[in-house]
C-alpha cells in the first residue's frame, strides 16, 4: 500500500485513536491514558508505517475477535508491550479503577456490602459469585485469570 493510501489501511483508525487518547487533552478518553502517563513511543507517533509494520508482524494480526492490547496496562504503546488479544484477555488486563475496584468487581446489596465478580468469557457475561470482602473477590479474579488467560496479574 502506498503512503498516500494509509488512511485506507485497516490499522489507520486505531493509530489515530491511540495518538489522540495519549496526547490530546481534549480527547474523550485522555483521562484514562495520557493523564495516567500512558504514551505512544515517538517512532510510532510520528510514523504510521512503522506502527503498522510492527502490528502486522505480531501473532494474531488479522484474526477475527482480536484487537490491540497493552501487556502492562500501566505502560504505554511501544514495541514489546503490545499484543493482539481477545476481549476476555483484555478484561483481565484492565487493572483497577474508580475507588480501587477491578472493573469486573462491583459492590452489591444495600443492606450488606457484598462483592460480585463478573466478566465476559468467550463473549458471554458470566457471574462468578458474591464475596464478603473485596480481597476475596480479587482472589477469585486472580484464580479466573490463571484459568482463562494463563496469567495471575
XYZ file of C-alpha atoms in Angstrom:
153
model
C 0.000 0.000 0.000
C 1.409 3.370 -0.892
C 1.953 6.076 1.672
C -0.897 8.076 0.164
C -3.335 5.291 0.975
C -2.512 4.970 4.667
C -5.998 6.247 5.550
C -7.376 3.136 3.825
C -5.214 0.773 5.909
C -7.198 -1.286 8.490
C -4.913 -0.071 11.312
C -5.130 3.625 10.482
C -8.171 4.395 12.664
C -6.619 2.533 15.589
C -3.383 4.523 15.166
C -5.237 7.859 15.079
C -7.295 6.951 18.163
C -4.215 5.733 20.070
C -2.435 9.028 19.419
C -5.484 11.061 20.483
C -6.006 9.083 23.724
C -2.392 9.630 24.736
C -1.612 13.223 23.734
C -4.790 15.219 23.095
C -6.017 16.643 26.423
C -9.383 17.459 24.830
C -9.998 13.882 23.652
C -12.799 11.975 25.412
C -10.558 9.141 26.693
C -7.440 11.177 27.505
C -8.174 10.898 31.248
C -7.740 7.104 31.032
C -4.500 7.232 29.032
C -2.441 10.408 28.662
C -3.476 11.750 32.064
C -2.226 8.471 33.598
C 1.120 8.775 31.831
C 0.280 6.314 29.029
C 2.009 7.460 25.838
C 2.937 6.285 22.355
C 6.610 5.862 21.521
C 7.815 8.706 19.285
C 8.613 6.354 16.406
C 5.011 5.164 16.176
C 3.516 8.559 16.946
C 5.410 10.126 14.036
C 5.350 7.225 11.557
C 2.164 5.280 10.824
C 4.006 2.804 8.596
C 6.447 1.874 11.368
C 3.480 1.217 13.681
C 1.589 -0.761 11.018
C 4.614 -2.896 10.152
C 5.125 -3.833 13.806
C 1.433 -4.612 14.392
C 1.267 -6.758 11.266
C 4.296 -8.756 12.459
C 2.625 -9.787 15.726
C 0.977 -13.161 16.121
C -2.790 -12.855 15.722
C -2.841 -9.908 13.298
C -5.995 -10.052 11.185
C -7.655 -12.806 13.215
C -11.352 -12.194 13.917
C -12.161 -11.230 17.502
C -8.705 -9.847 18.348
C -7.758 -6.234 18.971
C -4.760 -4.275 20.242
C -3.891 -4.601 23.943
C -1.074 -3.294 26.129
C 0.542 -6.187 28.007
C 1.371 -3.982 31.000
C -1.677 -1.771 31.456
C 0.386 0.852 33.295
C 2.855 1.339 30.456
C 2.477 2.899 27.040
C 2.321 1.817 23.434
C 5.751 0.612 22.391
C 7.472 -2.451 20.946
C 7.278 -5.341 23.392
C 4.229 -4.040 25.299
C 1.612 -4.670 22.596
C -0.256 -7.825 21.625
C -3.378 -8.921 19.822
C -5.861 -10.168 22.436
C -9.433 -11.348 22.851
C -11.970 -9.266 24.770
C -11.699 -11.710 27.683
C -7.919 -11.295 27.831
C -8.308 -7.526 27.710
C -10.838 -7.525 30.533
C -8.374 -9.397 32.746
C -5.769 -6.765 31.890
C -7.773 -3.674 32.857
C -6.408 -3.193 36.330
C -8.072 -1.083 38.986
C -10.237 1.979 38.518
C -12.547 4.360 40.352
C -12.368 3.743 44.103
C -9.829 0.955 43.651
C -12.133 -1.809 42.443
C -11.442 -4.031 39.468
C -13.768 -3.382 36.560
C -15.148 -6.889 36.864
C -15.862 -6.493 40.584
C -18.707 -4.393 41.898
C -20.498 -3.829 45.198
C -23.911 -5.407 45.651
C -26.714 -5.192 48.200
C -27.521 -2.128 50.197
C -28.090 -3.948 53.491
C -24.792 -5.862 53.452
C -21.693 -4.986 51.477
C -21.016 -7.826 49.046
C -18.621 -8.026 46.114
C -19.779 -9.565 42.834
C -17.304 -10.936 40.300
C -18.444 -10.986 36.678
C -16.931 -10.588 33.220
C -17.183 -11.870 29.678
C -15.771 -15.229 28.738
C -15.982 -16.076 25.046
C -18.394 -13.197 24.501
C -20.800 -14.173 27.307
C -21.076 -12.184 30.546
C -20.874 -14.635 33.442
C -21.261 -14.126 37.171
C -18.707 -15.829 39.396
C -20.405 -15.286 42.733
C -20.760 -12.890 45.660
C -17.987 -12.410 48.214
C -17.993 -10.865 51.695
C -14.800 -8.861 51.141
C -13.079 -7.123 48.260
C -9.988 -9.237 48.964
C -11.959 -12.471 48.433
C -13.320 -11.118 45.149
C -9.823 -10.113 43.997
C -8.542 -13.607 44.877
C -11.320 -15.100 42.733
C -10.365 -12.804 39.851
C -6.729 -13.963 40.149
C -7.902 -17.586 40.029
C -10.027 -16.882 36.942
C -7.177 -15.052 35.216
C -4.995 -18.089 35.681
C -7.726 -20.367 34.306
C -8.772 -18.251 31.314
C -5.698 -16.206 30.496
C -2.800 -18.237 31.893
C -1.743 -15.235 33.979
C -2.135 -14.280 37.619
C -1.765 -10.484 37.474
